[in-house]
Coordinates of C-alpha atoms and ligand atoms in Angstrom, one line a residue:
Chain P
X1270 CA 5.5 10.3 45.5
X1271 CA 9.3 11.1 45.2
X1272 CA 9.0 14.4 46.6
X1273 CA 7.4 12.8 49.6
X1274 CA 10.3 10.5 49.8
X1275 CA 12.7 13.5 49.3
X1276 CA 11.2 15.5 52.0
X1277 CA 11.5 12.4 54.7
X1278 CA 15.1 11.9 53.7
X1279 CA 15.8 15.5 54.2
X1280 CA 13.9 15.4 57.8
X1281 CA 15.9 12.4 58.6
X1282 CA 19.2 14.3 57.5
X1283 CA 18.3 17.4 59.6
X1284 CA 17.6 15.1 62.6
X1285 CA 20.9 13.7 62.3
X1286 CA 22.4 16.9 62.1
X1287 CA 20.7 18.3 65.3
X1288 CA 21.0 15.3 67.5
X1289 CA 24.9 15.9 68.3
X1290 CA 24.3 19.5 68.5
X1291 CA 21.7 19.3 71.4
X1292 CA 23.7 16.5 73.4
X1293 CA 26.7 19.1 73.2
X1294 CA 24.5 21.6 74.6
X1295 CA 23.4 19.4 77.3
X1296 CA 27.0 18.7 78.1
X1297 CA 27.9 22.2 78.3
X1298 CA 24.9 22.8 80.8
X1299 CA 26.2 20.3 83.1
X1300 CA 29.8 21.5 82.8
X1301 CA 28.7 25.1 83.7
X1302 CA 26.6 23.8 86.7
X1303 CA 29.5 21.7 87.8
X1304 CA 32.0 24.6 87.8
X1305 CA 29.7 26.9 89.4
X1306 CA 29.1 24.2 92.1
X1307 CA 32.8 23.7 92.5
X1308 CA 33.5 27.6 92.8
X1309 CA 30.7 27.7 95.5
X1310 CA 32.1 25.0 97.3
X1311 CA 35.7 26.3 97.2
X1312 CA 34.4 29.7 98.6
X1313 CA 32.3 27.9 101.4
X1314 CA 34.8 25.2 102.2
X1315 CA 38.4 26.7 101.4
X1316 CA 38.1 30.2 101.7
X1317 CA 35.3 30.1 104.8
X1318 CA 32.9 32.6 103.3
X1319 CA 30.4 33.0 106.2
X1320 CA 27.2 31.3 105.9
X1321 CA 24.9 34.3 106.2
X1322 CA 26.6 35.5 103.2
X1323 CA 26.8 32.2 101.1
X1324 CA 25.3 29.1 102.7
X1325 CA 26.9 25.6 102.3
X1326 CA 25.4 23.6 99.5
X1327 CA 24.2 21.0 101.6
X1328 CA 22.3 23.4 104.0
X1329 CA 20.4 24.5 100.7
X1330 CA 19.6 20.9 99.6
X1331 CA 18.7 20.2 103.3
X1332 CA 16.0 23.5 102.9
X1333 CA 14.9 22.3 99.8
X1334 CA 14.5 18.8 101.0
X1335 CA 12.4 20.2 104.1
X1336 CA 10.2 22.3 102.0
X1337 CA 9.5 19.7 99.3
X1338 CA 9.2 16.1 101.3
X1339 CA 6.1 17.2 103.1
X1340 CA 2.5 16.8 102.8
X1341 CA 1.0 19.2 100.1
X1342 CA -1.0 21.0 102.7
X1343 CA 1.8 21.3 105.3
X1344 CA 2.2 24.8 106.3
X1345 CA 5.9 24.7 106.5
X1346 CA 6.1 23.2 102.8
X1347 CA 6.7 25.0 99.5
X1348 CA 3.2 23.6 98.0
X1349 CA 0.8 26.0 99.7
X1350 CA 2.8 29.3 99.0
X1351 CA 3.8 28.1 95.6
X1352 CA 0.1 27.4 94.9
X1353 CA -0.9 31.0 96.0
X1354 CA 1.7 32.6 93.9
X1355 CA 1.0 30.4 90.8
X1356 CA -3.0 31.2 91.1
X1357 CA -2.2 34.8 91.2
X1358 CA 0.2 35.0 88.5
X1359 CA -1.9 33.0 86.3
X1360 CA -4.7 35.2 86.8
X1361 CA -2.6 38.2 86.0
X1362 CA -1.1 36.7 83.1
X1363 CA -4.5 35.8 81.8
X1364 CA -5.9 39.4 82.4
X1365 CA -2.7 41.1 81.1
X1366 CA -2.2 38.6 78.0
X1367 CA -6.0 39.2 76.8
X1368 CA -6.0 43.1 77.5
X1369 CA -2.4 43.5 75.9
X1370 CA -3.7 41.5 72.7
X1371 CA -6.8 43.3 72.5
X1372 CA -5.6 46.9 72.7
X1373 CA -2.6 45.8 70.4
X1374 CA -5.0 44.8 67.9
X1375 CA -7.2 47.9 68.3
X1376 CA -4.1 49.8 67.9
X1377 CA -2.9 47.7 64.8
X1378 CA -6.3 48.2 63.0
X1379 CA -7.3 51.7 63.8
X1380 CA -4.8 54.8 63.2
X1381 CA -6.8 57.0 65.6
X1382 CA -6.2 54.6 68.5
X1383 CA -2.6 53.9 67.6
X1384 CA -2.1 57.7 67.6
X1385 CA -4.1 58.4 70.6
X1386 CA -2.7 55.5 72.8
X1387 CA 0.8 54.8 71.7
X1388 CA 2.5 57.9 73.6
X1389 CA 0.8 56.9 76.7
X1390 CA 1.7 53.2 76.2
X1391 CA 5.4 54.1 75.7
X1392 CA 5.4 56.5 78.7
X1393 CA 4.1 53.6 80.9
X1394 CA 6.5 51.1 79.3
X1395 CA 9.4 53.0 80.1
X1396 CA 8.1 53.7 83.4
X1397 CA 10.1 51.1 86.0
X1398 CA 6.6 49.2 86.6
X1399 CA 7.7 47.6 89.8
X1400 CA 8.0 51.1 91.1
X1401 CA 4.3 51.4 90.5
X1402 CA 3.7 48.2 93.0
X1403 CA 3.5 50.1 96.2
X1404 CA 0.4 52.1 94.6
X1405 CA -1.5 49.3 93.4
X1406 CA -1.3 48.0 96.8
X1407 CA -2.8 51.0 98.3
X1408 CA -5.7 50.8 95.8
X1409 CA -6.2 46.8 95.9
X1410 CA -5.0 46.1 99.6
X1411 CA -2.8 43.6 100.6
X1412 CA -5.1 40.5 99.3
X1413 CA -5.0 38.8 96.0
X1414 CA -6.2 41.7 94.1
X1415 CA -2.9 43.7 94.2
X1416 CA -0.8 40.4 93.1
X1417 CA -3.1 40.0 90.2
X1418 CA -2.9 43.6 88.9
X1419 CA 0.5 43.8 89.4
X1420 CA 1.0 40.7 87.3
X1421 CA -1.2 41.7 84.7
X1422 CA 0.4 45.1 84.5
X1423 CA 3.7 43.5 83.8
X1424 CA 2.3 40.9 81.6
X1425 CA 0.4 43.6 79.7
X1426 CA 3.2 45.4 77.8
X1427 CA 5.2 42.7 75.8
X1428 CA 1.6 41.4 74.7
X1429 CA 0.8 44.6 73.5
X1430 CA 3.9 45.5 71.8
X1431 CA 4.3 42.1 70.3
X1432 CA 1.0 41.8 69.1
X1433 CA 1.1 45.2 67.7
X1434 CA 4.4 44.6 65.8
X1435 CA 3.3 41.1 64.7
X1436 CA -0.2 42.4 63.4
X1437 CA 1.5 45.3 61.4
X1438 CA 4.3 43.3 60.0
X1439 CA 1.9 41.6 57.5
X1440 CA 3.1 41.5 54.0
X1441 CA 1.3 43.8 51.9
X1442 CA 0.9 41.1 49.2
X1443 CA -1.2 39.1 51.7
X1444 CA -3.7 42.2 52.3
X1445 CA -4.0 42.8 48.7
X1446 CA -4.9 39.1 48.5
X1447 CA -7.5 39.7 51.0
X1448 CA -8.7 42.9 49.1
X1449 CA -9.0 41.3 45.8
X1450 CA -11.4 38.5 47.3
X1451 CA -13.5 41.3 48.9
X1452 CA -12.9 40.0 52.2
X1453 CA -14.1 42.0 55.3
X1454 CA -11.8 43.9 57.7
X1455 CA -12.5 41.3 60.4
X1456 CA -11.9 38.2 58.0
X1457 CA -8.5 39.7 57.0
X1458 CA -7.7 40.2 60.7
X1459 CA -8.9 36.6 61.6
X1460 CA -7.6 34.7 58.6
X1461 CA -4.4 36.7 57.8
X1462 CA -3.3 39.1 60.3
X1463 CA -3.7 37.2 63.9
X1464 CA -2.0 33.9 62.3
X1465 CA 0.9 36.2 61.0
X1466 CA 1.3 37.8 64.6
X1467 CA 0.8 34.4 66.4
X1468 CA 4.8 33.7 66.4
X1469 CA 5.2 37.4 67.7
X1470 CA 2.3 36.8 70.3
X1471 CA 3.9 33.6 71.6
X1472 CA 7.2 35.4 72.0
X1473 CA 5.1 38.1 74.1
X1474 CA 3.7 35.2 76.1
X1475 CA 7.2 33.7 76.9
X1476 CA 7.9 37.1 78.5
X1477 CA 4.7 37.9 80.0
X1478 CA 4.5 34.4 81.8
X1479 CA 7.7 35.1 83.7
X1480 CA 6.9 38.8 84.1
X1481 CA 3.5 37.8 85.6
X1482 CA 5.3 35.5 88.2
X1483 CA 7.7 38.3 88.9
X1484 CA 4.6 40.7 89.6
X1485 CA 3.2 38.3 92.1
X1486 CA 6.4 37.9 94.0
X1487 CA 7.3 41.6 94.1
X1488 CA 3.7 42.3 95.2
X1489 CA 4.0 39.5 97.9
X1490 CA 7.3 41.3 99.1
X1491 CA 5.0 44.4 100.2
X1492 CA 3.2 42.3 101.8
X1493 CA 1.0 39.1 101.9
X1494 CA -0.3 36.1 103.9
X1495 CA 0.9 33.5 101.6
X1496 CA 3.3 32.9 98.7
X1497 CA 6.8 32.4 97.6
X1498 CA 7.7 35.9 98.1
X1499 CA 6.4 35.6 102.0
X1500 CA 8.7 32.4 102.0
X1501 CA 11.5 34.5 101.0
X1502 CA 11.1 37.4 103.1
X1503 CA 10.5 35.1 106.2
X1504 CA 13.7 33.5 105.6
X1505 CA 15.5 36.6 105.1
X1506 CA 13.9 37.9 108.4
X1507 CA 15.8 35.3 110.4
X1508 CA 19.0 35.5 107.9
X1509 CA 18.2 32.3 107.0
X1510 CA 20.4 32.6 103.6
X1511 CA 20.0 28.8 102.8
X1512 CA 16.0 29.0 102.9
X1513 CA 16.4 32.0 100.7
X1514 CA 18.4 30.3 98.0
X1515 CA 16.0 27.3 98.3
X1516 CA 13.1 29.5 97.4
X1517 CA 14.8 31.0 94.7
X1518 CA 15.9 27.9 93.0
X1519 CA 12.0 26.6 93.2
X1520 CA 11.0 29.7 91.5
X1521 CA 14.0 29.3 88.7
X1522 CA 12.6 25.7 88.3
X1523 CA 9.1 27.2 87.8
X1524 CA 10.3 29.9 85.3
X1525 CA 11.8 27.2 83.3
X1526 CA 8.7 24.7 83.5
X1527 CA 6.7 27.9 82.4
X1528 CA 8.8 28.8 79.6
X1529 CA 9.0 25.2 78.5
X1530 CA 5.0 25.2 78.6
X1531 CA 4.8 28.3 76.3
X1532 CA 7.3 26.9 74.0
X1533 CA 5.4 23.5 73.6
X1534 CA 2.3 25.4 72.9
X1535 CA 3.9 27.5 70.4
X1536 CA 5.5 24.6 68.4
X1537 CA 2.1 23.2 68.2
X1538 CA 0.2 26.2 67.3
X1539 CA 2.5 27.8 65.0
X1540 CA 4.4 24.7 63.5
X1541 CA 4.7 26.4 60.1
X1542 CA 6.8 29.1 61.4
X1543 CA 9.4 26.8 62.7
X1544 CA 9.5 24.4 59.8
X1545 CA 9.9 27.4 57.7
X1546 CA 13.0 28.6 58.9
X1547 CA 14.6 25.2 58.5
Chain U
X36 CA 6.9 51.6 13.1
X37 CA 4.8 51.4 16.2
X38 CA 1.9 51.9 14.2
X39 CA 2.6 49.3 11.4
X40 CA 2.9 46.5 14.4
X41 CA -0.2 47.2 15.9
X42 CA -2.9 44.7 15.3
X43 CA -6.1 47.0 15.2
X44 CA -9.2 44.8 16.0
X45 CA -12.3 45.7 14.2
X46 CA -14.2 48.2 16.1
X47 CA -17.4 46.4 16.0
X48 CA -16.0 43.3 17.7
X49 CA -14.0 44.8 20.3
X50 CA -17.2 46.6 21.4
X51 CA -19.1 43.4 21.5
X52 CA -16.6 41.1 23.0
X53 CA -14.1 43.4 25.3
X54 CA -14.3 41.9 28.7
X55 CA -11.6 44.4 29.6
X56 CA -11.9 48.0 28.3
X57 CA -9.4 50.7 29.0
X58 CA -9.7 54.1 27.8
X59 CA -7.2 56.9 28.3
X60 CA -6.4 54.9 31.6
X61 CA -3.5 56.7 33.4
X62 CA -2.0 56.4 37.2
X63 CA 0.0 58.8 39.0
X64 CA 1.2 57.8 42.3
X65 CA 0.9 60.9 44.8
X66 CA 3.8 60.5 47.5
X67 CA 3.4 62.5 50.7
X68 CA 7.1 63.4 50.4
X69 CA 9.2 63.5 47.2
X70 CA 8.1 63.8 43.6
X71 CA 4.6 62.2 42.3
X72 CA 5.6 59.2 40.0
X73 CA 3.8 59.2 36.8
X74 CA 3.5 55.3 36.4
X75 CA 1.1 55.0 33.4
X76 CA 0.5 57.1 30.3
X77 CA -3.1 57.3 29.2
X78 CA -3.5 53.7 27.9
X79 CA -6.3 52.2 25.3
X80 CA -6.9 48.5 25.6
X81 CA -9.5 46.2 24.6
X82 CA -8.9 42.6 25.6
X83 CA -11.4 40.2 24.0
X84 CA -13.1 37.3 25.8
X85 CA -11.1 34.5 25.8
X86 CA -8.0 36.0 24.5
X87 CA -4.4 35.3 26.4
X88 CA -2.7 38.7 26.5
X89 CA 1.1 38.6 27.4
X90 CA 2.4 42.0 28.7
X91 CA 6.4 42.7 28.3
X92 CA 8.0 45.8 29.3
X93 CA 11.0 47.3 30.7
X94 CA 11.2 47.2 34.8
X95 CA 9.0 49.6 36.3
X96 CA 7.2 50.8 33.3
X97 CA 3.8 50.3 35.1
X98 CA 2.9 46.7 34.4
X99 CA 2.0 45.9 37.8
X100 CA 0.3 49.2 38.2
X101 CA -2.0 48.2 35.0
X102 CA -2.7 44.9 36.7
X103 CA -3.5 46.5 39.9
X104 CA -5.8 49.0 38.4
X105 CA -7.7 46.0 36.5
X106 CA -7.8 44.1 39.8
X107 CA -9.6 46.8 41.5
X108 CA -6.7 47.2 44.0
X109 CA -5.8 50.7 43.1
X110 CA -8.0 53.5 41.6
X111 CA -7.0 55.1 38.3
X112 CA -6.0 58.8 38.3
X113 CA -7.3 59.3 34.7
X114 CA -9.4 57.6 32.1
X115 CA -12.0 54.9 32.4
X116 CA -11.8 51.2 33.1
X117 CA -14.2 48.8 32.5
X118 CA -14.8 44.9 32.9
X119 CA -17.8 43.3 31.0
X120 CA -19.1 47.1 30.3
X121 CA -19.2 47.8 34.1
X122 CA -16.7 50.5 35.6
X123 CA -14.2 49.1 37.9
X124 CA -14.7 50.4 41.5
X125 CA -13.1 47.9 43.4
X126 CA -12.0 44.1 43.5
X127 CA -14.5 41.9 41.6
X128 CA -15.6 38.4 41.9
X129 CA -15.0 38.1 38.0
X130 CA -11.4 38.6 38.5
X131 CA -8.7 36.1 39.6
X132 CA -5.5 37.2 40.8
X133 CA -2.3 35.3 40.4
X134 CA 0.5 36.9 42.5
X135 CA 4.0 36.6 42.3
X136 CA 5.8 34.0 44.4
X137 CA 2.2 32.2 45.1
X138 CA 1.7 34.4 48.1
X139 CA 0.0 31.4 49.8
X140 CA -0.9 31.6 53.5
X141 CA 1.6 29.3 55.2
X142 CA -0.5 28.5 58.0
X143 CA -3.2 26.8 55.8
X144 CA -3.1 23.7 54.1
X145 CA -3.2 23.4 50.4
X146 CA -6.5 22.7 50.2
X147 CA -7.6 25.6 53.0
X148 CA -5.4 28.0 50.7
X149 CA -7.3 27.0 47.7
X150 CA -10.7 27.3 49.4
X151 CA -10.1 30.5 50.9
X152 CA -11.9 32.5 48.4
X153 CA -15.1 30.7 49.0
X154 CA -15.1 31.4 52.9
X155 CA -14.4 35.2 52.6
X156 CA -16.2 38.2 50.9
X157 CA -19.6 37.7 52.5
X158 CA -21.2 35.4 49.7
X159 CA -22.1 31.7 49.7
X160 CA -20.6 30.1 47.0
X161 CA -21.9 27.0 45.8
X162 CA -19.1 25.4 44.1
X163 CA -19.5 21.4 44.6
X164 CA -16.3 19.7 44.3
X165 CA -14.4 22.6 42.5
X166 CA -11.9 22.9 45.0
X167 CA -10.8 19.3 44.7
X168 CA -11.0 19.2 41.1
X169 CA -8.8 22.0 40.7
X170 CA -6.3 20.3 43.1
X171 CA -6.7 17.3 41.0
X172 CA -6.4 19.3 37.6
X173 CA -3.0 20.9 38.7
X174 CA -1.8 17.3 40.3
X175 CA -1.6 18.3 43.7
X176 CA -4.0 15.6 45.1
X177 CA -1.4 14.1 47.3
X178 CA -0.4 17.3 48.9
X179 CA -4.0 18.8 49.6
X180 CA -3.5 18.3 53.3
X181 CA 0.2 19.7 53.2
X182 CA 1.4 22.9 54.1
X183 CA 2.9 25.2 52.0
X184 CA 6.6 24.9 53.4
X185 CA 6.2 21.1 52.4
X186 CA 6.0 22.0 48.8
X187 CA 8.4 23.0 46.0
X188 CA 8.0 26.5 44.5
X189 CA 6.3 25.2 41.1
X190 CA 3.7 23.4 43.5
X191 CA 3.2 26.3 45.4
X192 CA 2.6 28.5 42.3
X193 CA 0.2 25.8 41.2
X194 CA -2.0 26.0 44.4
X195 CA -1.7 29.9 43.6
X196 CA -3.5 29.4 40.3
X197 CA -6.1 27.0 41.9
X198 CA -6.8 29.7 44.5
X199 CA -7.3 32.1 41.7
X200 CA -9.6 29.9 40.1
X201 CA -11.6 29.0 42.9
X202 CA -14.6 31.5 42.1
X203 CA -14.4 30.4 38.3
X204 CA -13.4 34.0 37.4
X205 CA -13.9 35.1 34.0
X206 CA -10.8 36.8 34.0
X207 CA -7.3 35.8 35.5
X208 CA -4.6 38.1 36.3
X209 CA -1.1 37.1 36.6
X210 CA 1.9 39.3 37.5
X211 CA 5.2 37.4 36.9
X212 CA 3.7 34.2 38.3
X213 CA 6.6 32.2 37.5
X214 CA 9.5 34.7 38.0
X215 CA 10.8 33.0 41.0
X216 CA 11.0 29.6 39.3
X217 CA 13.8 27.6 37.5
X218 CA 13.9 27.4 33.8
X219 CA 12.6 23.8 33.7
X220 CA 9.7 24.2 36.2
X221 CA 8.8 27.5 34.5
X222 CA 8.5 25.7 31.1
X223 CA 6.4 23.0 32.6
X224 CA 4.2 25.6 34.2
X225 CA 3.7 27.2 30.8
X226 CA 2.6 24.3 29.6
X227 CA 0.2 23.6 32.3
X228 CA -1.2 27.4 32.1
X229 CA -1.7 26.7 28.3
X230 CA -3.7 23.6 29.3
X231 CA -5.9 25.4 31.9
X232 CA -6.5 28.3 29.4
X233 CA -7.6 25.9 26.7
X234 CA -9.8 24.0 29.1
X235 CA -11.4 26.6 31.1
X236 CA -12.1 29.4 28.6
X237 CA -10.6 32.2 30.6
X238 CA -9.5 35.8 29.6
X239 CA -6.0 35.9 30.9
X240 CA -3.6 38.9 31.2
X241 CA -0.1 37.9 32.0
X242 CA 2.7 39.8 33.0
X243 CA 6.1 38.6 32.4
X244 CA 9.7 39.3 32.0
X245 CA 10.4 36.4 29.4
X246 CA 10.0 37.1 25.8
X247 CA 9.8 33.5 24.9
X248 CA 7.0 32.8 27.7
X249 CA 5.1 35.9 26.4
X250 CA 5.0 34.5 22.6
X251 CA 4.4 30.8 23.8
X252 CA 1.4 31.5 26.0
X253 CA -0.1 34.6 24.3
X254 CA -2.5 35.2 21.8
X255 CA -1.5 38.9 21.8
X256 CA 2.0 40.3 23.2
X257 CA 1.6 43.9 24.2
X258 CA 4.9 45.7 24.6
X259 CA 5.1 48.7 26.8
X260 CA 7.5 51.6 26.9
X261 CA 9.7 52.9 29.8
X262 CA 8.0 54.7 32.6
X263 CA 5.8 56.1 32.3
X264 CA 4.1 53.3 30.4
X265 CA 2.7 53.4 27.1
X266 CA 1.8 50.6 24.8
X267 CA 4.1 50.6 21.8
X268 CA 3.4 47.6 20.2
X269 CA 0.2 45.1 20.2
X270 CA 1.3 41.9 18.4
X271 CA -0.9 39.1 17.4
X272 CA 0.7 35.6 18.0
X273 CA -0.7 33.4 15.0
X274 CA 1.0 30.0 16.0
X275 CA -1.5 27.3 16.3
X276 CA -2.6 25.7 19.4
X277 CA -1.6 23.6 21.5
X278 CA 1.8 24.9 21.1
X279 CA 4.6 22.7 22.2
X280 CA 7.9 24.0 23.6
X281 CA 10.0 22.3 20.8
X282 CA 7.7 23.1 17.9
X283 CA 7.3 26.8 18.9
X284 CA 11.2 27.8 18.9
X285 CA 11.1 26.2 15.2
X286 CA 8.2 28.3 14.0
X287 CA 9.0 31.2 11.8
X288 CA 6.5 33.5 13.3
X289 CA 8.2 32.9 16.8
X290 CA 11.5 33.9 15.7
X291 CA 10.5 37.3 13.9
X292 CA 7.9 37.9 17.0
X293 CA 11.0 37.5 19.3
X294 CA 13.2 39.6 17.2
X295 CA 10.7 42.5 17.2
X296 CA 10.1 42.3 20.8
X297 CA 13.7 42.3 21.6
X298 CA 14.2 45.4 19.4
X299 CA 11.6 47.4 21.1
X300 CA 12.7 46.4 24.4
X301 CA 16.3 47.3 23.5
X302 CA 15.1 50.6 22.2
X303 CA 13.7 51.1 25.7
X304 CA 17.1 50.4 27.3
X305 CA 16.4 47.1 28.7
X306 CA 17.7 43.6 27.4
X307 CA 16.2 40.6 28.5
Ligands
ATP1010 N1 2.6 52.3 45.7 C1 3.3 53.1 44.7 N2 3.6 54.3 45.3 C2 4.4 55.0 44.7 N3 5.1 54.9 43.4 C3 4.7 53.5 42.8 C4 3.9 52.7 44.0 N4 3.8 51.5 43.1 C5 4.6 51.4 42.1 N5 5.2 52.8 41.9 C6 6.2 53.3 40.9 O1 5.4 53.3 39.7 C7 6.4 52.9 38.8 C8 5.8 51.6 38.2 O2 5.7 50.6 38.9 P1 5.2 49.0 38.5 O3 5.3 48.2 39.7 O4 3.8 49.1 38.1 O5 6.4 48.8 37.5 P2 6.4 47.2 36.7 O6 6.5 47.6 35.4 O7 5.5 46.1 37.4 O8 7.9 46.7 37.2 P3 8.6 45.3 37.5 O9 8.7 44.8 35.9 O10 9.9 45.6 37.9 O11 7.8 44.6 38.4 C9 7.7 52.7 39.5 O12 8.6 53.7 39.0 C10 7.4 52.5 40.7 O13 8.3 52.9 41.7
MG1011 MG1 5.8 44.4 38.6

């Protein structure tokens, strides 16, 4: 009973500790933003940096506005290309993650798989994967296939490495526990290893989700009918630098949103890991 | 001296009741690189049904090794080892292991942790309310749905003991289960363990670094030599039960036993 009271008291104290810190962090973010904006305006208005190098902030704002304040089905808005890119990135993310965790699991469980696959995994990993993109376009064409494939490829590696590392880092005592209970290999995997690896896997997902988006955009640079990559290349073709900036801001916001989504899911699924650290 | 100290159980009683019987049991760890480690010298040990045997010995003398052999977690390299007359070939349902530092799974609640032995191992376990009974017996009912990180060290270790008892094993093996706890919590846990042993009729093998804990809980205290581990003394503890912490300190047997064990350990180059 008293232990319950104690733990809530502790929680309250922690909250009180954390609050002002978070406010400070937010303040800092706002301050840095204002400084950047200030420098930007100074460069544009005071030092007359030409607008094909650095657009005026209001031009970027206008470009953003004209892309956002339209009907979702308008061909000049961001919504259709955003949806197109997101769809392919999500597909690649899903495929890459599932394959990454699957192969990571096989490698962690079976030494022979590890020994035979690991060298190739590392070789592929150290290859700048974006450089493979043109090859993939040749194989999969200019349609959705190549976007999904490149996204999957980029999402695959962080998932492979992280799930493998997580599964292998289980404390031997936990394995001993399952052995002492005559648990099967799969029971040990499902009940001990996979949950133990979950924080690692989420860290991988966090990277994979951004990589998948990156993969789709890069594939779109190489040729596509639709997507945020197309929006950027089209704006670039007519040196609409403000348009490029606006599209980049949209992608940045999307990246932050995706990161936030993964983070939320993580707090929900592996709550025990976070409270443990506290 | 060693011989004089050894309590030799009558041969016939040992054959009938020995739930754990080791004969010439030894273990050498073979390393891929570096020298092999001779952890356990040939050991003869009979533990009878319902006994509470404490094991003390210098650090690294092979106590955990002995426990792992009995638990079926590692194979011996020499001699024979039998539980209830059957040679040990791997982990057995008749053995529950209490690990150091509780070793709970942090992603499972207390109840799920205690229930773990009943949902793995490829067998249906019909145990009725045992999980909840065990949780209640150790005073964890209010915390059954909590996660390990919400529990104190002592509570975690109680949950660990519940888990080891879930399959109602005949034998409980404990490797320094209270080593990480503060002195006060440790004393409480000792009382609790005595109660569990008295009410559940288990055979318990307890490894500990604490001489007082060994005497307080044990019906016998086994003292091991420095590595490679041998049994250098096997001392019966004839102090009536239930023992209380205050009473035992004043008991003359406690004091002489404590002195004996300390002297034996000191001769091995380790002071508690
Ligand atoms: N898996 C292993 N491989 C090689 N050597 C080992 C292994 N496990 C234990 N040993 C060695 O065997 C010896 C006995 O180890 P053990 O863990 O049984 O000692 P212990 O009596 O439990 O010590 P402590 O009181 O410190 O826990 C030690 O020298 C140790 O280094
Ligand atoms: Mg040990």
